[in-house]
Coordinates of C-alpha atoms in Angstrom, one line a residue:
M257 CA 143.0 113.7 57.2
V258 CA 142.1 115.9 60.0
T259 CA 138.9 118.0 59.3
Q260 CA 139.1 121.7 60.7
A261 CA 136.5 122.2 63.3
S262 CA 134.0 125.0 63.1
M263 CA 134.4 128.0 65.6
S264 CA 131.1 127.1 67.2
G265 CA 132.4 124.2 69.1
P266 CA 135.1 121.6 69.4
P267 CA 136.6 120.0 66.4
R268 CA 135.2 116.4 65.2
I269 CA 138.2 114.2 64.3
S270 CA 137.3 111.8 61.6
I271 CA 139.6 109.0 60.3
F272 CA 139.2 108.0 56.6
S273 CA 140.9 105.3 54.6
S274 CA 144.7 104.6 55.8
S275 CA 145.8 103.8 52.1
S276 CA 145.9 107.5 50.7
S277 CA 147.2 107.8 47.1
S278 CA 148.8 111.4 47.7
S279 CA 152.5 111.9 47.9
P280 CA 154.2 111.7 51.2
E281 CA 155.5 115.3 50.8
T282 CA 151.9 116.7 50.0
S283 CA 150.3 114.6 52.6
L284 CA 152.7 115.3 55.5
S285 CA 153.2 118.9 54.7
G286 CA 149.3 119.6 54.3
W287 CA 148.5 117.4 57.3
L288 CA 150.9 119.4 59.6
S289 CA 150.0 122.7 58.2
N290 CA 146.1 122.1 58.9
L291 CA 147.3 120.6 62.2
R292 CA 148.8 123.8 63.5
N293 CA 146.0 126.1 62.2
T294 CA 143.2 124.0 64.1
R295 CA 141.8 125.6 67.4
Y296 CA 142.6 122.5 69.2
S297 CA 146.1 120.8 68.3
L298 CA 147.3 117.4 69.0
L299 CA 150.9 118.6 69.1
P300 CA 152.4 121.4 71.4
T301 CA 153.0 124.7 69.7
S302 CA 153.9 128.3 70.6
T303 CA 152.7 131.6 69.8
S304 CA 154.2 134.6 68.3
D305 CA 153.6 138.2 69.6
D306 CA 151.0 139.1 67.3
G307 CA 148.9 135.9 68.4
G308 CA 149.3 134.0 65.3
P309 CA 151.3 130.6 64.9
A310 CA 154.9 130.7 65.6
P311 CA 157.4 129.3 63.3
L312 CA 158.9 126.0 64.2
E313 CA 162.1 126.2 66.3
P314 CA 165.6 125.2 64.3
L315 CA 166.8 121.9 65.1
S316 CA 170.4 121.4 66.3
F317 CA 171.6 120.3 62.8
S318 CA 171.0 122.6 59.9
S319 CA 171.8 120.3 57.0
P320 CA 169.0 119.6 54.5
M321 CA 169.2 115.8 54.9
T322 CA 169.2 116.1 58.7
K323 CA 166.1 118.4 58.5
H324 CA 164.4 116.1 56.2
K325 CA 165.1 113.1 58.4
S326 CA 164.1 115.1 61.6
K327 CA 160.9 116.1 60.0
R328 CA 160.1 112.5 58.9
R329 CA 160.9 111.3 62.3
R330 CA 158.8 113.9 64.0
L331 CA 155.9 113.0 61.5
F332 CA 156.0 109.2 62.1
Q333 CA 155.8 109.7 65.9
A334 CA 152.9 112.2 65.6
S335 CA 151.2 109.9 63.4
A336 CA 151.7 106.8 65.6
M337 CA 150.6 108.7 68.8
A338 CA 147.3 109.9 67.0
L339 CA 146.6 106.4 65.6
A340 CA 147.0 104.8 69.0
F341 CA 144.9 107.2 70.7
V342 CA 142.1 106.9 68.3
I343 CA 142.4 103.1 68.4
L344 CA 142.4 103.1 72.3
A345 CA 139.5 105.6 72.4
G346 CA 137.5 103.7 70.0
F347 CA 138.1 100.3 71.9
L348 CA 137.0 101.8 75.3
L349 CA 133.8 103.5 73.8
R350 CA 132.6 100.6 71.9
G351 CA 133.6 97.8 73.8
G352 CA 136.5 96.5 71.5
T353 CA 135.1 96.1 67.9
G354 CA 138.4 96.4 66.5
I355 CA 139.7 98.2 63.2
G356 CA 139.6 96.6 59.9
D357 CA 141.5 97.3 56.8
E358 CA 139.0 100.3 56.1
L359 CA 138.1 102.7 58.9
K360 CA 134.8 104.3 58.2
E361 CA 133.3 107.5 60.1
E362 CA 130.7 106.7 62.6
T363 CA 129.0 108.3 65.7
I364 CA 129.4 106.4 69.1
P365 CA 126.0 106.4 71.0
I366 CA 125.7 107.0 74.6
P367 CA 123.9 104.2 76.4
E368 CA 120.8 105.4 78.3
P369 CA 120.1 104.7 81.9
E370 CA 117.4 102.3 83.0
P371 CA 114.6 103.9 85.0
D372 CA 114.6 103.3 88.8
I373 CA 111.4 102.8 90.3
Y374 CA 110.9 102.8 94.2
P375 CA 107.5 101.3 95.1
V376 CA 105.9 103.0 98.0
K377 CA 102.5 102.0 99.6
G378 CA 99.8 104.3 98.7
S379 CA 101.8 106.7 96.7
I380 CA 101.2 108.0 93.1
P381 CA 104.2 108.2 90.6
K382 CA 105.5 111.6 89.9
T383 CA 107.2 111.9 86.4
T384 CA 110.2 113.9 85.3
A385 CA 110.6 115.3 82.0
P386 CA 113.5 114.5 79.9
P387 CA 116.3 116.8 80.4
F388 CA 117.0 117.4 76.5
E389 CA 113.5 118.4 75.9
D390 CA 112.3 122.0 75.7
D391 CA 108.6 121.0 75.2
A392 CA 107.3 118.1 77.2
S393 CA 104.0 118.3 76.0
D394 CA 104.4 114.9 73.9
T395 CA 105.4 113.0 77.1
T396 CA 102.8 114.2 79.9
V397 CA 101.1 111.9 81.9
S398 CA 98.2 112.1 84.5
P399 CA 97.4 109.7 87.1
H400 CA 94.3 107.2 87.1
I401 CA 93.1 105.6 90.4
P402 CA 90.0 103.2 90.5
T403 CA 87.2 105.2 92.2
A404 CA 83.6 104.7 92.9
E405 CA 81.0 106.5 90.7
D406 CA 79.3 108.2 93.7
D407 CA 80.2 109.9 96.8
M408 CA 83.8 110.2 95.9
E409 CA 86.3 113.1 96.1
E410 CA 88.4 113.4 93.0
P411 CA 92.1 112.9 93.9
A412 CA 94.5 115.6 93.0
V413 CA 96.5 115.3 89.7
S414 CA 100.2 114.9 89.7
T415 CA 102.3 117.3 87.6
V416 CA 105.6 116.9 85.8
E417 CA 108.6 118.9 86.9
T418 CA 108.1 121.4 84.0
G419 CA 104.9 122.4 85.6
E420 CA 102.5 120.9 83.0
E421 CA 99.4 118.8 83.7
A422 CA 100.1 114.9 83.9
S423 CA 98.2 111.8 83.0
Y424 CA 98.7 108.1 83.5
D425 CA 97.6 105.2 81.6
D426 CA 94.5 103.5 82.8
D427 CA 96.6 100.3 83.7
M428 CA 99.2 102.3 85.5
L429 CA 97.8 101.9 89.1
Q430 CA 95.6 99.4 90.5
V431 CA 94.3 98.9 94.3
D432 CA 94.8 95.3 95.4
E433 CA 92.7 93.6 98.0
N434 CA 94.6 95.0 100.9
G435 CA 94.0 98.7 99.8
E436 CA 97.4 99.2 98.5
T437 CA 98.4 100.9 95.4
K438 CA 100.8 99.3 93.2
S439 CA 102.3 100.0 89.7
V440 CA 101.4 97.6 86.9
G441 CA 102.6 99.3 83.8
S442 CA 104.7 102.1 82.7
T443 CA 104.0 105.4 81.1
T444 CA 103.5 105.5 77.4
N445 CA 104.3 108.1 74.9
E446 CA 101.1 110.0 73.3
D447 CA 103.5 110.2 70.0
D448 CA 103.4 107.0 68.0
D449 CA 106.7 107.9 66.3
F450 CA 108.8 108.0 69.4
Q451 CA 112.2 108.4 68.2
A452 CA 115.3 106.0 69.2
G453 CA 117.7 107.5 71.6
E454 CA 115.1 109.7 73.4
Q455 CA 114.8 109.0 77.1
D456 CA 111.4 107.6 78.4
V457 CA 109.7 109.4 81.1
E458 CA 111.0 108.2 84.2
P459 CA 108.2 107.6 87.0
V460 CA 109.4 108.8 90.3
V461 CA 107.2 107.5 93.4
E462 CA 106.8 109.7 96.6
E463 CA 104.8 108.8 99.8
E464 CA 101.4 110.6 100.0
E465 CA 100.0 109.4 103.2
E466 CA 96.8 111.3 102.7
E467 CA 96.1 109.4 99.6
E468 CA 96.7 106.2 101.4
E469 CA 94.0 107.1 104.1
E470 CA 91.5 108.1 101.4
E471 CA 91.8 104.6 99.6
E472 CA 91.5 102.8 103.0
E473 CA 88.4 104.9 104.0
E474 CA 86.8 104.2 100.5
E475 CA 87.3 100.4 101.1
D476 CA 85.9 100.6 104.6
M477 CA 83.0 102.6 103.5
W478 CA 83.9 105.5 105.8
G479 CA 82.1 108.6 105.0
W480 CA 83.3 111.5 102.9
T481 CA 82.4 114.9 104.1
E482 CA 81.1 118.0 102.1
E483 CA 84.6 119.3 102.2
M484 CA 86.0 116.4 100.7
G485 CA 84.0 116.7 97.4
W486 CA 81.1 114.4 98.5
R487 CA 78.2 114.3 95.9
H488 CA 74.9 112.7 95.3
A489 CA 74.9 109.5 93.0
A490 CA 73.8 110.3 89.5
N491 CA 70.6 108.0 89.8
S492 CA 69.7 109.4 93.1
G493 CA 66.7 111.6 91.5
L494 CA 67.5 114.5 93.8
T495 CA 67.0 117.9 92.4
Y496 CA 68.0 121.4 93.6
L497 CA 65.0 122.6 95.7
G498 CA 66.0 126.3 95.8
E499 CA 66.3 128.9 98.3
I500 CA 62.9 128.1 99.8
A501 CA 64.1 124.8 101.1
E502 CA 67.3 126.7 102.8
S503 CA 64.7 129.1 104.3
K504 CA 62.7 126.4 105.9
Y505 CA 65.3 125.7 108.7
R506 CA 65.7 127.5 111.8
L507 CA 69.2 126.5 113.3
H508 CA 69.8 130.0 114.4
I509 CA 73.6 129.3 114.1
E510 CA 75.9 129.7 111.1
K511 CA 78.4 127.1 109.7
G512 CA 81.9 127.5 111.0
E513 CA 83.9 128.4 114.4
Q514 CA 81.7 131.3 115.5
G515 CA 78.5 128.9 115.0
T516 CA 80.0 126.3 117.3
K517 CA 80.6 128.8 119.9
D518 CA 77.3 130.1 119.6
Y519 CA 75.7 126.9 119.9
F520 CA 77.4 125.6 123.0
R521 CA 77.1 128.8 124.8
L522 CA 73.2 128.8 124.2
L523 CA 72.9 125.3 125.7
Y524 CA 75.3 126.2 128.7
D525 CA 73.0 129.4 129.3
F526 CA 69.7 127.6 129.2
A527 CA 71.2 124.3 131.3
V528 CA 72.1 126.8 134.3
T529 CA 68.4 127.9 134.4
L530 CA 67.4 124.4 135.3
P531 CA 67.1 122.8 138.6
L532 CA 70.3 122.4 140.5
R533 CA 70.4 118.9 140.6
L534 CA 70.3 118.7 136.8
H535 CA 73.5 120.9 136.6
S536 CA 75.9 118.2 136.9
P537 CA 74.8 115.7 134.4
F538 CA 73.7 118.5 131.8
L539 CA 76.8 121.0 132.1
S540 CA 79.3 118.2 132.1
S541 CA 77.7 116.6 128.9
I542 CA 77.8 119.9 127.2
H543 CA 81.4 120.1 128.1
N544 CA 82.3 116.5 127.2
H545 CA 80.8 117.2 123.7
L546 CA 82.9 120.2 122.8
P547 CA 84.9 119.7 119.7
P548 CA 88.7 119.0 120.5
S549 CA 89.8 122.3 119.1
M550 CA 87.5 124.3 121.8
P551 CA 88.2 122.6 125.1
D552 CA 87.4 125.5 127.3
L553 CA 84.6 127.0 125.4
V554 CA 82.3 126.4 128.4
P555 CA 83.1 126.0 132.1
D556 CA 83.8 122.2 133.1
Y557 CA 81.4 121.0 135.7
P558 CA 82.2 117.8 137.8
D559 CA 79.7 115.0 137.0
S560 CA 78.4 113.5 140.0
K561 CA 77.5 110.2 138.4
A562 CA 79.2 108.7 135.5
T563 CA 77.2 108.0 132.4
L564 CA 77.8 105.5 129.7
P565 CA 77.8 107.0 126.2
A566 CA 75.8 104.3 124.4
M567 CA 72.1 104.7 124.2
I568 CA 71.4 100.9 124.3
N569 CA 72.8 101.1 127.9
Y570 CA 69.6 102.5 128.9
K571 CA 66.8 99.9 128.4
Q572 CA 63.6 101.6 128.7
I573 CA 60.9 102.0 126.2
H574 CA 58.8 105.2 126.8
Q575 CA 55.3 105.6 125.6
T576 CA 52.5 108.0 126.6
D577 CA 48.9 108.5 126.1
K578 CA 45.7 109.8 127.6
T579 CA 45.2 106.7 129.6
F580 CA 46.8 103.2 129.3
D581 CA 45.1 100.8 127.0
A582 CA 45.9 97.2 128.0
T583 CA 44.3 96.0 124.8
N584 CA 46.6 97.8 122.4
P585 CA 48.5 95.0 120.8
L586 CA 51.2 97.4 119.5
I587 CA 52.5 98.3 123.1
K588 CA 52.6 94.4 123.8
M589 CA 54.6 93.9 120.6
W590 CA 57.3 96.4 122.0
Q591 CA 57.5 94.6 125.1
D592 CA 57.6 90.9 123.7
M593 CA 60.0 91.7 121.0
N594 CA 62.6 93.5 123.2
G595 CA 62.0 92.1 126.7
P596 CA 64.6 89.3 126.3
D597 CA 67.2 91.8 125.8
G598 CA 66.3 93.4 129.1
W599 CA 64.1 96.2 128.0
T600 CA 61.4 97.3 130.1
L601 CA 58.1 99.7 129.2
N602 CA 57.8 103.0 131.0
F603 CA 54.2 104.2 130.1
L604 CA 53.1 107.5 131.4
D605 CA 49.6 108.7 131.2
D606 CA 48.6 112.4 131.1
E607 CA 48.3 112.7 135.0
E608 CA 51.7 110.8 135.5
A609 CA 53.3 112.9 132.9
G610 CA 52.5 116.1 134.6
N611 CA 53.6 114.6 137.9
W612 CA 56.9 113.6 136.3
V613 CA 57.6 117.1 134.9
D614 CA 56.9 118.8 138.1
K615 CA 59.3 116.4 140.0
N616 CA 62.1 116.8 137.6
F617 CA 61.8 120.4 136.4
L618 CA 60.0 122.3 139.4
R619 CA 59.8 126.1 139.4
S620 CA 61.8 126.1 136.0
D621 CA 61.3 127.4 132.3
V622 CA 60.4 123.8 131.6
E623 CA 57.7 123.5 134.0
W624 CA 56.4 127.0 132.9
A625 CA 56.1 126.1 129.3
W626 CA 54.4 122.8 130.3
K627 CA 51.6 124.3 132.0
F628 CA 51.1 127.0 129.5
M629 CA 50.7 124.7 126.6
H630 CA 46.8 124.3 125.9
R631 CA 46.8 121.2 123.9
G632 CA 47.7 117.6 125.0
V633 CA 49.6 117.0 121.4
L634 CA 52.0 119.9 122.5
R635 CA 52.5 118.1 125.9
A636 CA 53.3 114.9 124.3
D637 CA 55.5 116.3 121.9
F638 CA 57.6 118.0 124.9
L639 CA 57.5 114.7 126.9
R640 CA 59.1 112.7 124.1
Y641 CA 62.3 115.2 124.4
L642 CA 62.3 115.2 128.4
L643 CA 62.1 111.5 128.7
P644 CA 65.3 110.8 126.8
L645 CA 67.0 113.7 128.1
V646 CA 66.7 112.8 131.9
K647 CA 66.3 109.0 131.7
G648 CA 67.7 107.8 128.3
G649 CA 66.5 105.0 126.1
V650 CA 63.8 105.0 123.3
Y651 CA 60.6 107.0 122.9
S652 CA 58.0 105.6 120.4
D653 CA 54.4 106.5 119.9
V654 CA 51.7 104.1 120.8
D655 CA 50.7 103.8 117.2
T656 CA 54.1 102.4 116.1
R657 CA 54.7 98.7 115.3
P658 CA 58.3 97.4 115.9
L659 CA 59.6 95.2 113.1
R660 CA 62.9 94.5 114.6
P661 CA 64.4 94.4 118.1
I662 CA 65.9 97.7 119.3
E663 CA 69.5 96.3 119.6
Q664 CA 69.3 95.4 115.8
W665 CA 68.6 99.0 114.7
G666 CA 71.3 100.4 112.5
L667 CA 73.7 97.7 112.1
L668 CA 73.4 96.9 108.3
D669 CA 75.8 98.7 105.7
V670 CA 76.8 101.4 108.3
E671 CA 78.9 104.2 107.0
Y672 CA 81.1 106.2 109.2
L673 CA 81.5 109.9 108.4
N674 CA 85.2 110.9 108.0
L675 CA 85.9 113.3 111.2
N676 CA 89.4 114.1 110.4
A677 CA 88.8 117.7 110.1
T678 CA 87.1 118.3 113.3
D679 CA 88.4 115.5 115.7
G680 CA 91.9 114.8 114.3
P681 CA 93.4 111.7 112.7
D682 CA 92.8 109.3 115.5
W683 CA 88.7 110.1 115.5
R684 CA 88.1 106.5 114.8
L685 CA 89.4 105.3 118.0
K686 CA 87.5 107.9 120.2
L687 CA 84.3 106.8 119.1
S688 CA 82.1 104.4 121.3
T689 CA 81.2 101.0 120.0
H690 CA 77.5 102.3 119.7
P691 CA 76.1 105.6 119.2
S692 CA 74.7 107.9 121.8
V693 CA 71.7 109.2 119.7
V694 CA 69.9 107.1 117.2
V695 CA 67.3 108.7 114.9
A696 CA 66.2 108.3 111.5
I697 CA 64.9 110.5 108.5
D698 CA 61.1 110.6 107.8
V699 CA 60.9 113.3 105.0
D700 CA 63.5 113.4 102.1
V701 CA 62.0 115.3 99.4
H702 CA 63.8 114.5 96.0
A703 CA 61.8 116.4 93.5
R704 CA 58.1 116.7 94.3
P705 CA 56.7 120.0 93.4
G706 CA 54.9 122.0 96.1
W707 CA 56.5 120.0 99.0
E708 CA 56.7 123.4 101.0
N709 CA 53.0 123.1 101.5
E710 CA 52.9 119.5 103.0
W711 CA 56.1 119.3 104.9
P712 CA 57.9 121.6 107.2
R713 CA 61.3 120.8 106.0
P714 CA 62.7 119.4 102.7
L715 CA 64.6 116.9 104.9
G716 CA 63.1 115.9 108.3
I717 CA 64.1 113.7 111.3
C718 CA 61.6 111.3 112.3
Q719 CA 59.8 112.3 115.8
W720 CA 57.5 109.3 116.4
T721 CA 60.2 107.1 117.4
L722 CA 63.7 108.6 118.6
S723 CA 66.2 107.4 121.2
S724 CA 69.3 108.7 123.0
A725 CA 71.7 108.3 126.0
P726 CA 70.6 110.8 128.9
N727 CA 72.0 114.3 129.0
H728 CA 72.9 114.6 125.2
P729 CA 73.1 118.2 123.7
V730 CA 70.6 117.2 121.1
F731 CA 67.8 116.9 123.7
I732 CA 68.9 119.7 125.9
D733 CA 68.7 122.0 122.7
A734 CA 65.2 120.5 121.9
A735 CA 63.9 121.5 125.2
R736 CA 65.4 124.9 124.9
R737 CA 63.7 125.5 121.6
V738 CA 60.5 124.3 123.0
V739 CA 60.7 126.8 125.7
N740 CA 61.6 129.8 123.4
S741 CA 58.8 128.8 121.0
T742 CA 56.4 128.9 124.1
R743 CA 57.6 132.3 125.0
V744 CA 57.1 133.7 121.4
V745 CA 53.6 132.1 121.5
Q746 CA 53.1 133.9 124.9
E747 CA 54.1 137.3 123.7
W748 CA 51.8 137.1 120.9
D749 CA 48.9 136.1 123.1
T750 CA 49.8 139.2 125.2
W751 CA 49.6 141.4 122.3
R752 CA 46.4 140.0 121.1
A753 CA 44.6 140.6 124.5
E754 CA 46.0 144.3 124.7
E755 CA 44.9 144.8 121.1
I756 CA 41.5 143.6 122.0
E757 CA 41.4 146.1 124.8
R758 CA 42.7 149.0 122.9
L759 CA 40.1 148.3 120.0
T760 CA 37.2 148.3 122.7
E761 CA 38.2 151.4 124.3
E762 CA 39.1 153.5 121.1
K763 CA 36.1 152.0 119.0
E764 CA 37.8 153.1 115.7
E765 CA 36.2 152.3 112.4
G766 CA 35.5 148.6 112.1
W767 CA 36.7 147.8 115.5
E768 CA 33.9 145.3 116.1
D769 CA 35.0 143.0 113.2
K770 CA 38.7 143.3 114.3
V771 CA 38.0 142.4 117.6
K772 CA 35.8 139.4 116.7
D773 CA 38.6 138.5 114.4
L774 CA 41.4 138.4 117.2
E775 CA 39.1 136.8 119.7
S776 CA 38.6 133.6 117.1
Q777 CA 42.3 133.2 116.8
G778 CA 43.9 130.8 119.3
K779 CA 47.4 130.1 120.1
D780 CA 47.9 128.2 117.2
H781 CA 47.5 131.1 115.0
A782 CA 50.9 132.4 116.4
M783 CA 52.7 129.2 115.6
S784 CA 51.7 125.8 114.2
V785 CA 52.1 122.6 116.2
M786 CA 54.9 121.4 113.7
E787 CA 57.1 124.4 114.7
W788 CA 56.2 124.8 118.3
T789 CA 56.9 121.4 119.5
G790 CA 56.8 119.1 116.6
P791 CA 59.1 117.5 113.8
G792 CA 60.2 120.8 112.6
L793 CA 61.6 121.9 116.0
F794 CA 63.1 118.4 116.6
T795 CA 64.8 118.4 113.0
D796 CA 66.5 121.6 113.6
S797 CA 67.7 120.5 117.1
V798 CA 69.4 117.4 115.3
L799 CA 70.8 119.3 112.5
A800 CA 72.1 122.2 114.6
Y801 CA 74.2 119.6 116.5
I802 CA 75.8 117.9 113.6
L803 CA 76.5 121.4 112.1
A804 CA 78.0 122.8 115.1
R805 CA 79.8 119.9 116.3
Y806 CA 81.0 118.1 113.1
N807 CA 80.3 120.9 110.4
V808 CA 77.9 118.6 108.5
T809 CA 74.6 120.2 106.8
W810 CA 71.5 118.6 105.9
H811 CA 72.5 118.2 102.1
R812 CA 74.6 115.5 103.2
L813 CA 71.6 113.4 104.6
R814 CA 69.6 113.7 101.2
G815 CA 69.1 110.4 99.4
L816 CA 70.6 108.6 102.4
D817 CA 70.0 104.8 101.9
H818 CA 71.9 103.1 104.6
P819 CA 72.8 104.2 108.2
L820 CA 75.3 107.1 108.6
R821 CA 77.2 107.4 111.8
I822 CA 78.2 111.0 112.5
G823 CA 80.4 110.7 115.7
D824 CA 78.0 109.8 118.2
V825 CA 74.9 110.3 116.3
L826 CA 73.4 107.8 114.0
I827 CA 71.3 108.9 111.4
M828 CA 69.3 106.0 109.7
P829 CA 67.7 106.1 106.3
I830 CA 64.1 106.7 105.7
T831 CA 63.2 103.3 105.4
A832 CA 64.3 102.5 109.1
F833 CA 61.1 104.4 110.8
S834 CA 58.8 105.2 107.6
P835 CA 59.0 102.1 105.2
G836 CA 56.9 102.7 102.3
G837 CA 55.0 106.2 102.3
E838 CA 55.6 108.8 99.9
P839 CA 56.8 107.6 96.6
D840 CA 59.1 110.7 96.0
F841 CA 60.8 109.9 99.2
R842 CA 61.9 106.5 97.7
A843 CA 61.6 104.6 100.8
E844 CA 61.8 100.9 100.7
G845 CA 59.0 98.9 102.1
K846 CA 58.7 97.3 105.4
D847 CA 60.1 94.0 104.4
S848 CA 63.4 95.6 103.7
P849 CA 66.2 94.6 106.1
Q850 CA 66.7 98.4 107.0
A851 CA 63.1 98.8 108.1
D852 CA 62.8 98.7 112.0
V853 CA 59.6 100.5 112.8
E854 CA 56.2 101.0 111.2
H855 CA 54.0 104.0 111.9
D856 CA 50.2 103.5 111.9
F857 CA 49.8 107.3 111.7
R858 CA 47.0 107.5 114.1
G859 CA 46.4 111.3 114.5
S860 CA 49.0 112.2 111.9
W861 CA 46.9 115.1 110.5
K862 CA 46.6 118.1 112.6
P863 CA 44.0 121.0 112.4
D864 CA 46.8 123.4 111.1
G865 CA 46.7 121.2 107.9
M866 CA 50.3 119.9 108.0
R867 CA 51.4 116.3 108.2
R868 CA 53.2 114.9 111.4

């Protein structure tokens, strides 16, 4: 029997028992009638003019016997052809199961294709939803990549082709010892009753070079920038310090392209005012430190004398005091510890320091600012920027004690900040082996209330010990800032004198008390030492450079417990030059392998009430 198909689709042919009990006439005539009325017939037919089935054409013989024999012969031929077709189709589809005495209706399943996985180094599988699923919510997957708990960027999440968010099992991907990502499992359906016959989600792996680079950087401890999603560790103890912390910095440049342009143009404009013999080293250095994206920001200037980029190539230890004290054991410690590596001491007393400034900055703003300063501490601060700027090397106060040779500073557990955004993908190849500037943090406020009354910046750069190769923009900017601060003090001092003269002439009510008050005010009233020449100013000089050149803010340095290489600048943790000290800063003791210098704080308190 052939079951008539519904009008919504092709007919389905089912074959039942071949030993029917119906009569031949009934079976044959009914089978033929049904066959001719089906939408898809096994026998060729013609149609009448009205679209209905046309009658069979008469045979050549008209006798009843001939018609009967002809009908039986045609029926036999049709049955044989149908049976052969069914047997052949069943053999091909089922791989030759054969036909028994009794045939039963059954559905032939279509075999499922095996998923193909093409592993690619450093890639994340991308999943495709089954084509027969209208809703793929039960088969969505998302990637899981082993990451560190802190200072990490969260990787992008892959999606299925349906646009829904995806997730992977925890054992889907692993990073082997070579930093390569490999697949170790397969996706699993969230539905425990996953039905047979449905297709599994097929992971499709595609190349993602950026993901591979990030994994290598994580393994090698290469730094994460703020744009990469860097964040502090959960146990760092750092708290949000509010807008007051931001307002303490006086960088005078903004983050971004315009800030970079303003920074280097300010340096250039200041450098051209200095003596002519300094133009070649200073202007060429400014040009050489431009970001690769701005090679023509300031004019190039031929350098008459080639300089080496690393600080340790300039083996001089600079110190200054009113007079040289040969009995000071700390000075001898610096010589004894670093002498075997070729380092020499360059000590300048007050008179020698003045002569050196006159020789190198004659008739310039630097010389004018030096002579305007009325206190020795101001000149001592100024000198510690000028000596590394011109000669290179290390400056350290005479009350500091070396704990480790200079050439061992900052070698333990160094992190390299990723500079791909500012210097391109080959930034690592452009770095010198040793940094040009080596400085350390000396203030790192974590959560202490009232910090703003004790320290000029929530995060400060140490000023009692610092070092650099000559001609570096950080120290050009420090000298520029000292000159500008001195001009501010000069303007205030000029206003004070004019105001005293006016009050004396006009004799307004209470003028005598006002005059007495103004006369008692010294230049420190206009600006504290901390801001005029001290650590506040030097901190701004360092932070302005790493912001303009590498797009890094002071937030990236908070809670630092290991050396951080930012391009040609090495920032060491607070333990390096300030072991122990304020508990809130979380510095380790002087026995720490990160400790390099200890400060005795001789004269660490100033009349303005601020800590040096």
